Short mmCIF file of C-alpha atoms and ligand atoms in Angstrom, two decimals:
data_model
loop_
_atom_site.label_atom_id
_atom_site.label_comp_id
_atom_site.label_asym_id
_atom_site.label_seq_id
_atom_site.Cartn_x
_atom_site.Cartn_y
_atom_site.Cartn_z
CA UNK A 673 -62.37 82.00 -15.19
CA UNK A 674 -63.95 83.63 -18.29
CA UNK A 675 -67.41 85.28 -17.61
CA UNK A 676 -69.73 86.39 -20.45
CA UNK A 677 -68.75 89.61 -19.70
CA UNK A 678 -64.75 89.62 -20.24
CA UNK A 679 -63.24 91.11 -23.00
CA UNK A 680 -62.31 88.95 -26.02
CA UNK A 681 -58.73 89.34 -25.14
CA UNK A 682 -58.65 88.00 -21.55
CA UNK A 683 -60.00 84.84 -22.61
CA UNK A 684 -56.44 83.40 -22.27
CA UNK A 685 -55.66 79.32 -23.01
CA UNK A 686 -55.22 78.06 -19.64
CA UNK A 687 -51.24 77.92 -18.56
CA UNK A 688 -49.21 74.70 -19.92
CA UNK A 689 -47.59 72.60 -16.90
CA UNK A 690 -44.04 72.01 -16.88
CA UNK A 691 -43.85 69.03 -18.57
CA UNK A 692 -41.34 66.62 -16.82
CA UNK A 693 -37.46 67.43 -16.52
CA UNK A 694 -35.72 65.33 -19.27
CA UNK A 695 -33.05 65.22 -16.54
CA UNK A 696 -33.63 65.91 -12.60
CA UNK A 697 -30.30 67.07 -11.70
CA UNK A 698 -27.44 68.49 -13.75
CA UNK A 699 -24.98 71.04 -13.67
CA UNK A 700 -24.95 74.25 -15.62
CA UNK A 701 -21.65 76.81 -16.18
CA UNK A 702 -22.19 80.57 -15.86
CA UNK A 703 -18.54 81.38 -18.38
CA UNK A 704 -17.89 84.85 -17.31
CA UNK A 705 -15.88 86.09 -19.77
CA UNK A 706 -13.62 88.84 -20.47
CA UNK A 707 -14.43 90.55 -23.95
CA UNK A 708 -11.89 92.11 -25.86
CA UNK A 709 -11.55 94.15 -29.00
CA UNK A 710 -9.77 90.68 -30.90
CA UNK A 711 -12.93 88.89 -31.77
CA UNK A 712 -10.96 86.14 -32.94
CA UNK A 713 -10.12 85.93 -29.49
CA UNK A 714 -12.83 86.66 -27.82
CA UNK A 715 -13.93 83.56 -30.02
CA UNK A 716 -11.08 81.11 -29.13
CA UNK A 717 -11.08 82.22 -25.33
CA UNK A 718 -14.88 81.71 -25.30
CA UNK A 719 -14.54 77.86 -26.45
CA UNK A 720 -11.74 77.15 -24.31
CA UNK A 721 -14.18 78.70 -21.09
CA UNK A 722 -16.73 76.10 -22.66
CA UNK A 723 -14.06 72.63 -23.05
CA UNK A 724 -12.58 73.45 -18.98
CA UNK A 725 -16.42 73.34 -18.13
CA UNK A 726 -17.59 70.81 -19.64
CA UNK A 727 -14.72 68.56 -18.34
CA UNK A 728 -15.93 70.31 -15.00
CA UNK A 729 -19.12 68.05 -15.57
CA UNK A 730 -21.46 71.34 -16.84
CA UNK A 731 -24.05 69.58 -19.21
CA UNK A 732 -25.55 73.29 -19.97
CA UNK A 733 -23.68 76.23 -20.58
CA UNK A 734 -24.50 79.89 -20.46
CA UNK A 735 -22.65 82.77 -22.29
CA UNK A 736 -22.42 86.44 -21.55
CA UNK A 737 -24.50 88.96 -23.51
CA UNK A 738 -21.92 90.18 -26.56
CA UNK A 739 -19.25 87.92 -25.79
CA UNK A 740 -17.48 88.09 -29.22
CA UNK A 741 -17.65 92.20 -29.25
CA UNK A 742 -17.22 95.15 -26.94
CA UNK A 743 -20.46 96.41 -25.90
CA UNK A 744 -21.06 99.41 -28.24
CA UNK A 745 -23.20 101.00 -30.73
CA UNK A 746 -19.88 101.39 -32.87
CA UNK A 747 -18.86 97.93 -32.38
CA UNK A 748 -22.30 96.34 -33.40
CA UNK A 749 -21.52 97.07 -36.32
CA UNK A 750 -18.32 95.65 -37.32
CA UNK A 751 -18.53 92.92 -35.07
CA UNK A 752 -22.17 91.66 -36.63
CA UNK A 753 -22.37 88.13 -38.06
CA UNK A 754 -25.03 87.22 -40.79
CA UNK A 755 -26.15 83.84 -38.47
CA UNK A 756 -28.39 82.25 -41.43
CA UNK A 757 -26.17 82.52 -44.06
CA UNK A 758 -23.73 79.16 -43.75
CA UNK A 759 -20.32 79.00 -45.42
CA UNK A 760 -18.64 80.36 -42.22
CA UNK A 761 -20.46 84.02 -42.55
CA UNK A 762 -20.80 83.33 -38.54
CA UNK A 763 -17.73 82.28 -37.07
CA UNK A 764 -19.43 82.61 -33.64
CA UNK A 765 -22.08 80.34 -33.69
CA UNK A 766 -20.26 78.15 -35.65
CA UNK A 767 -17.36 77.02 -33.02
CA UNK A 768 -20.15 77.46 -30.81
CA UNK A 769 -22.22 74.03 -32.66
CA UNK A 770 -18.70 72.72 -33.30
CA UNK A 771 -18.01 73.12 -29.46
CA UNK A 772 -21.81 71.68 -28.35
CA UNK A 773 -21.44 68.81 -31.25
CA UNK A 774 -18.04 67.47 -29.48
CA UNK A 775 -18.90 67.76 -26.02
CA UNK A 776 -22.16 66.74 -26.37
CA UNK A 777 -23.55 69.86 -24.53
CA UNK A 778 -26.28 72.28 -25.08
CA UNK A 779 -24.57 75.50 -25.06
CA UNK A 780 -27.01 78.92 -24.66
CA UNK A 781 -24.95 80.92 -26.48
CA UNK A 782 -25.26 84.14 -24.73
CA UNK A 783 -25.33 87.08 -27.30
CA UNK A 784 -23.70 88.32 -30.50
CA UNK A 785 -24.40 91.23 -32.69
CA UNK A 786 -26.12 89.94 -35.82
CA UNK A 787 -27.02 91.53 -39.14
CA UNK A 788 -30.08 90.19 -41.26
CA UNK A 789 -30.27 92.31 -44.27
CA UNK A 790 -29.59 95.97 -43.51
CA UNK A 791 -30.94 94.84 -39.89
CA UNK A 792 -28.78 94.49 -36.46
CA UNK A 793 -29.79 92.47 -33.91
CA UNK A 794 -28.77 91.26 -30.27
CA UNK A 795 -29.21 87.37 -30.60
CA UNK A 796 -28.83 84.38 -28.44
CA UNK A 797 -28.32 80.65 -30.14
CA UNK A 798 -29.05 77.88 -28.24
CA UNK A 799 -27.47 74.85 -29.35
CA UNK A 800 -28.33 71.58 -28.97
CA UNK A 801 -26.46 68.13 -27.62
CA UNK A 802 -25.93 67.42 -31.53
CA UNK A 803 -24.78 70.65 -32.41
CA UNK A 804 -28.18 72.04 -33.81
CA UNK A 805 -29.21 75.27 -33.83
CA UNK A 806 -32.26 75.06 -32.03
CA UNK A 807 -33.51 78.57 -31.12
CA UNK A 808 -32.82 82.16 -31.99
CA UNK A 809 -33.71 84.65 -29.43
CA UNK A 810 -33.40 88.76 -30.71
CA UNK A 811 -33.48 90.73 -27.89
CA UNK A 812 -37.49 91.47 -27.58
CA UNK A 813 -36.96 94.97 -25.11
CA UNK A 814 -33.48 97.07 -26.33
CA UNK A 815 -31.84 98.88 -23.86
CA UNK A 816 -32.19 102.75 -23.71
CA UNK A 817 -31.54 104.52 -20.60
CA UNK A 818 -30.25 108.30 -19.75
CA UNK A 819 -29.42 108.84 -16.45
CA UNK A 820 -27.40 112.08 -16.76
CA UNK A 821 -24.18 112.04 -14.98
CA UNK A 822 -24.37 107.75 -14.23
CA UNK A 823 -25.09 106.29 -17.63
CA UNK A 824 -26.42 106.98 -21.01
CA UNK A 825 -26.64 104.39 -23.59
CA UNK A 826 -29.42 103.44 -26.82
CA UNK A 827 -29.37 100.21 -28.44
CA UNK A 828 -31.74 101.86 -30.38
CA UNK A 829 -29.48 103.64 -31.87
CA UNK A 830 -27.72 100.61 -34.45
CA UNK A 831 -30.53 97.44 -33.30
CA UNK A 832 -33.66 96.61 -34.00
CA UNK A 833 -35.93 94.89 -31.19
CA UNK A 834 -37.07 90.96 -31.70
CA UNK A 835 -40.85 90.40 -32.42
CA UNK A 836 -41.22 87.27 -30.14
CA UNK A 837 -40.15 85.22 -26.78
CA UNK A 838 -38.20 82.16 -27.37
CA UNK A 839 -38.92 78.99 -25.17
CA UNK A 840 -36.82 76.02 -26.38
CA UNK A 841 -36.98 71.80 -25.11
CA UNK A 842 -33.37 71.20 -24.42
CA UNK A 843 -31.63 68.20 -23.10
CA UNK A 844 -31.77 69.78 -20.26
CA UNK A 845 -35.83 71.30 -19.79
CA UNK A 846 -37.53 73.48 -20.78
CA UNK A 847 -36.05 76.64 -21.08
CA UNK A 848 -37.15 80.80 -21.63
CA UNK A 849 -34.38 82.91 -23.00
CA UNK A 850 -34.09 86.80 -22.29
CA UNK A 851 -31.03 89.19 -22.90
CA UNK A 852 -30.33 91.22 -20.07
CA UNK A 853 -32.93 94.19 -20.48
CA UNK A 854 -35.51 91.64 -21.17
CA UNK A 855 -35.22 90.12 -17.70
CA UNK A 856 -37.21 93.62 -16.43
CA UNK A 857 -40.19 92.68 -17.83
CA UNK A 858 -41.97 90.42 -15.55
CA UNK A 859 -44.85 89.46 -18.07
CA UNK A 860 -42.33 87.85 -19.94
CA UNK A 861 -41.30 85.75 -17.35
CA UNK A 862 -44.39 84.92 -16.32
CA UNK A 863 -45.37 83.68 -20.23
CA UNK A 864 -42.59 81.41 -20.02
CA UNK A 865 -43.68 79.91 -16.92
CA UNK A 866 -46.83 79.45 -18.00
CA UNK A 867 -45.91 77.62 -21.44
CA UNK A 868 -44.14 75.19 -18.84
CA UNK A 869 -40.58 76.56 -18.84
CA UNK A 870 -38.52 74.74 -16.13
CA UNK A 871 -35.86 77.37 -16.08
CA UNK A 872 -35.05 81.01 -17.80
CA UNK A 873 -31.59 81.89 -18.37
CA UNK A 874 -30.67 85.62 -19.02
CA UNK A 875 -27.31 86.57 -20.49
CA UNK A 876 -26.87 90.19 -19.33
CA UNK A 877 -24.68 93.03 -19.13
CA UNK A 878 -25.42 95.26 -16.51
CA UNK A 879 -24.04 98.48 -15.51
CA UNK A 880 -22.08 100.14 -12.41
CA UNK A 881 -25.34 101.84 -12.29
CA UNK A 882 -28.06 99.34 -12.85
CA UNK A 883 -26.19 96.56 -11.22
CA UNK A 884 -25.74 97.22 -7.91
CA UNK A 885 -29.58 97.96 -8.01
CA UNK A 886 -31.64 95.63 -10.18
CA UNK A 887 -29.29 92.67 -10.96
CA UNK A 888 -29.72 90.26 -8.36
CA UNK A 889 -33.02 92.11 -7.20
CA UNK A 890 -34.69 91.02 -10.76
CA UNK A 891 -33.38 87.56 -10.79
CA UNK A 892 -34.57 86.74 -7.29
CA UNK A 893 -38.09 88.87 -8.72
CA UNK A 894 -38.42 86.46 -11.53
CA UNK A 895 -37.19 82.97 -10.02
CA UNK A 896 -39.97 83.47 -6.74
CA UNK A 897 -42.48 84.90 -9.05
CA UNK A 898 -42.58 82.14 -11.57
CA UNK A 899 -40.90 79.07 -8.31
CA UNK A 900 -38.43 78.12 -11.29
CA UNK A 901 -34.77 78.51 -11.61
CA UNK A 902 -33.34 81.88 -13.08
CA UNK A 903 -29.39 81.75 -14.36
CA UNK A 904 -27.92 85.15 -15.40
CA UNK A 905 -24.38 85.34 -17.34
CA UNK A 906 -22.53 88.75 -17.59
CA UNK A 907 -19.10 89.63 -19.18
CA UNK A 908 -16.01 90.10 -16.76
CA UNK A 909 -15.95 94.02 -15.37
CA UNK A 910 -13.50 95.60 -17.87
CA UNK A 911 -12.69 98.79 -16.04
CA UNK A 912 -11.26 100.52 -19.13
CA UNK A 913 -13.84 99.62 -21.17
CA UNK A 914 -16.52 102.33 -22.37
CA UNK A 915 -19.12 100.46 -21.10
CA UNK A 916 -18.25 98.62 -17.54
CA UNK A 917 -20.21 95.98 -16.65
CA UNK A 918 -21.27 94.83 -13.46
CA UNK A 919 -20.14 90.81 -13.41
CA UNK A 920 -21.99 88.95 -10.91
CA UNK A 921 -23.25 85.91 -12.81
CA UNK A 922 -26.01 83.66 -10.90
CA UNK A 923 -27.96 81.10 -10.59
CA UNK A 924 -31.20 81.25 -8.53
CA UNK A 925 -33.69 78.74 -6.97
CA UNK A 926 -37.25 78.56 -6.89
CA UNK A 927 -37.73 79.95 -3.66
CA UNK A 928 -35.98 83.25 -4.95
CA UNK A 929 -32.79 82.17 -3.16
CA UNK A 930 -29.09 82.76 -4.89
CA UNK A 931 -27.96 79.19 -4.80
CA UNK A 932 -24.49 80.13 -6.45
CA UNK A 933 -22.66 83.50 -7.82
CA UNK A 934 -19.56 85.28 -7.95
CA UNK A 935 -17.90 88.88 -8.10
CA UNK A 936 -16.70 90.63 -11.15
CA UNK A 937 -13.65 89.41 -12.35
CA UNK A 938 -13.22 86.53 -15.02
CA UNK A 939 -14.60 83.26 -13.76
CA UNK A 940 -16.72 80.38 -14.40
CA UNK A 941 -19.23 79.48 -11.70
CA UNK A 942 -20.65 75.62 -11.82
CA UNK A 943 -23.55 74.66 -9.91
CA UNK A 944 -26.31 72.10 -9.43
CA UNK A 945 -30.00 72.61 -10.78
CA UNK A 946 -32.36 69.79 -9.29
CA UNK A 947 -35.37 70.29 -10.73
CA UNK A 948 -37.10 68.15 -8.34
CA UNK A 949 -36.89 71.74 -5.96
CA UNK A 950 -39.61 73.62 -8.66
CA UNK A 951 -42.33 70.77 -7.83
CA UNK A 952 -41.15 70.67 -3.85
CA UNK A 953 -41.81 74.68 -3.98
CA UNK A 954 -44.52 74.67 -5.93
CA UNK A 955 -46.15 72.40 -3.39
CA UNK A 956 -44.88 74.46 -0.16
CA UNK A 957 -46.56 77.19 -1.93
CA UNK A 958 -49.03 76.87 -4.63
CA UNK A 959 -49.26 80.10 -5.67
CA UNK A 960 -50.80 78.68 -9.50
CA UNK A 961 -53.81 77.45 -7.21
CA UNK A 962 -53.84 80.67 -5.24
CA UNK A 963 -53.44 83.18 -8.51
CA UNK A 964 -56.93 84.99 -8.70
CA UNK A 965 -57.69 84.73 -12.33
CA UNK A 966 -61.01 85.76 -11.99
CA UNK A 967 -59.44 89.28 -10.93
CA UNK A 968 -56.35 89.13 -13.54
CA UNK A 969 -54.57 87.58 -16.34
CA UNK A 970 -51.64 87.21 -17.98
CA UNK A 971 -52.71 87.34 -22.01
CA UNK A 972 -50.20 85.04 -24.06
CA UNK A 973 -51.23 86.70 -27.57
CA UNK A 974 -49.36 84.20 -29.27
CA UNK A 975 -50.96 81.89 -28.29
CA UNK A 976 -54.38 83.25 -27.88
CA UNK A 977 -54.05 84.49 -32.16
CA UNK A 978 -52.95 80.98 -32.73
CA UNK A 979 -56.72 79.38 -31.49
N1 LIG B 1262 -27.46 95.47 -21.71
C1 LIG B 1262 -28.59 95.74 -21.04
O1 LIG B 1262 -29.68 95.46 -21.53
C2 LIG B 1262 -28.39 96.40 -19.71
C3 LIG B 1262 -29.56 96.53 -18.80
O2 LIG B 1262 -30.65 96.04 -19.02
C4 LIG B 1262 -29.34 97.26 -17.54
O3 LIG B 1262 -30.34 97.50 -16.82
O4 LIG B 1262 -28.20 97.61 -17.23
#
């Protein structure tokens, strides 16, 4: 509750409630793909992970973070697509509506290098049952880490970080998009949640270092936190590759439980998401009703600058 005495800032809107599921019950695909230095390949391998899943029955599918492009400050580079420009300057994104348009799927597109002007970004597009682009998410939190001896690596070096979260209403909820890195920051979960998001999905590419400690333990973190579902997707483990990541692509429930997943080689993992668990949850547990806002707040500036 706002007092008289509260700072201007922490007079937050109240939090949105999920509005209700389009759909209770579908099934999503987790594609985890191996990445390769062909990108025409990684392109053509990437929509033929997305046709065997759909026939599967997936109505939502998820994409690994840089899917098209080995994961390196010299690839970003040469592998980055210009994802406004039309006339086939994305190749990507493009099968990727093509793909979505035919198989009347939404498809979050996991993540490609792109350039806008003389800038590089890591992007997600989510595309709608019509083929649509329908949100653009630019990694908000780049990755730089230096752990001497385990792992060093700067996205900072070649990217530039996003200036805002992405929530999008698919076919198939409401849904909060991170890219791996993002998924550490719990406030950003917890904005999503409370503009009503049903689900977040995080593609990712963890480490052999960060993996085996945060992956799963940040998933679980944000899916009980926020009693929603959380679905990660992470490239296949490429031994050889400079930059080996950890696999393990999940889905979690809103009780913080791992309700499907799978080791690191190439696979796609299909599951069920019945949304009708959030509400059942929520009710076992009403942490919204027990949250002491009269002691804390989450401030959604967005939405607090836009009245
Ligand atoms: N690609 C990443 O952002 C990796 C990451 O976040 C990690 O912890 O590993």
């Amino acid at each position: 509750m706002a007092s008289a005495f509260m700072p201007e800032q922490a007079r937050v809107p109240p939090a949105v409630q999920s509005p209700p599921p389009p759909v209770s019950k579908f099934k999503i695909a987790l594609c985890q793909l191996s990445v390769t230095a062909d990108k025409e390949r990684n392109i053509a391998h990437a929509r033929k992970a997305i046709v065997d899943a759909a026939e599967k029955g997936a109505q939502l599918v998820l994409l690994p973070e840089i899917w098209n492009s080995p994961y390196s400050n010299d690839s970003f580079p040469v592998y980055a697509e210009d994802i406004d420009a039309g006339g086939g300057a994305s190749p990507s994104s493009s099968m990727l509506a093509e793909v979505a348009r035919s198989l009347h799927i939404t498809i979050i597109g996991g993540s490609i290098p792109e350039r806008a002007g003389d800038r590089l970004y890591n992007t997600c597009c989510v595309f709608g049952t019509d083929g649509k682009l329908m949100a653009k998410h630019r990694k908000i939190h780049l990755f730089d880490i230096d752990i001497p001896g385990k792992i060093t690596f700067m996205e900072s070096k070649t990217l530039t970080a996003g200036e805002s979260p992405t929530i999008v209403d698919t076919d198939v909820g409401r849904i909060g998009i991170g890219i791996c890195h993002d998924i550490c920051f719990q406030e950003l979960g917890m904005l999503y949640a409370a503009r009503g998001a049903h689900f977040l999905c995080y593609p990712g590419a963890f480490n052999m270092t960060t993996g085996p400690l945060h992956w799963e333990l940040l998933q679980r973190a944000r899916a009980a936190d926020n009693q929603l579902y959380v679905a990660t997707c992470s490239p296949a483990r490429d031994a050889g590759a400079g930059y080996v990541a950890w696999g393990h692509s999940t889905l979690v429930g809103p009780f913080g439980e791992v309700i499907a997943t799978t080791e690191h080689e190439e696979t796609t993992v299909i599951a069920e998401i019945d949304y009708s668990l959030i509400e059942l949850r929520r009710s076992n547990l009403p942490l919204e009703k027990q949250r002491r806002g009269d002691l804390y707040q989450l401030v959604d500036v967005q939405r607090l600058n836009s009245g």
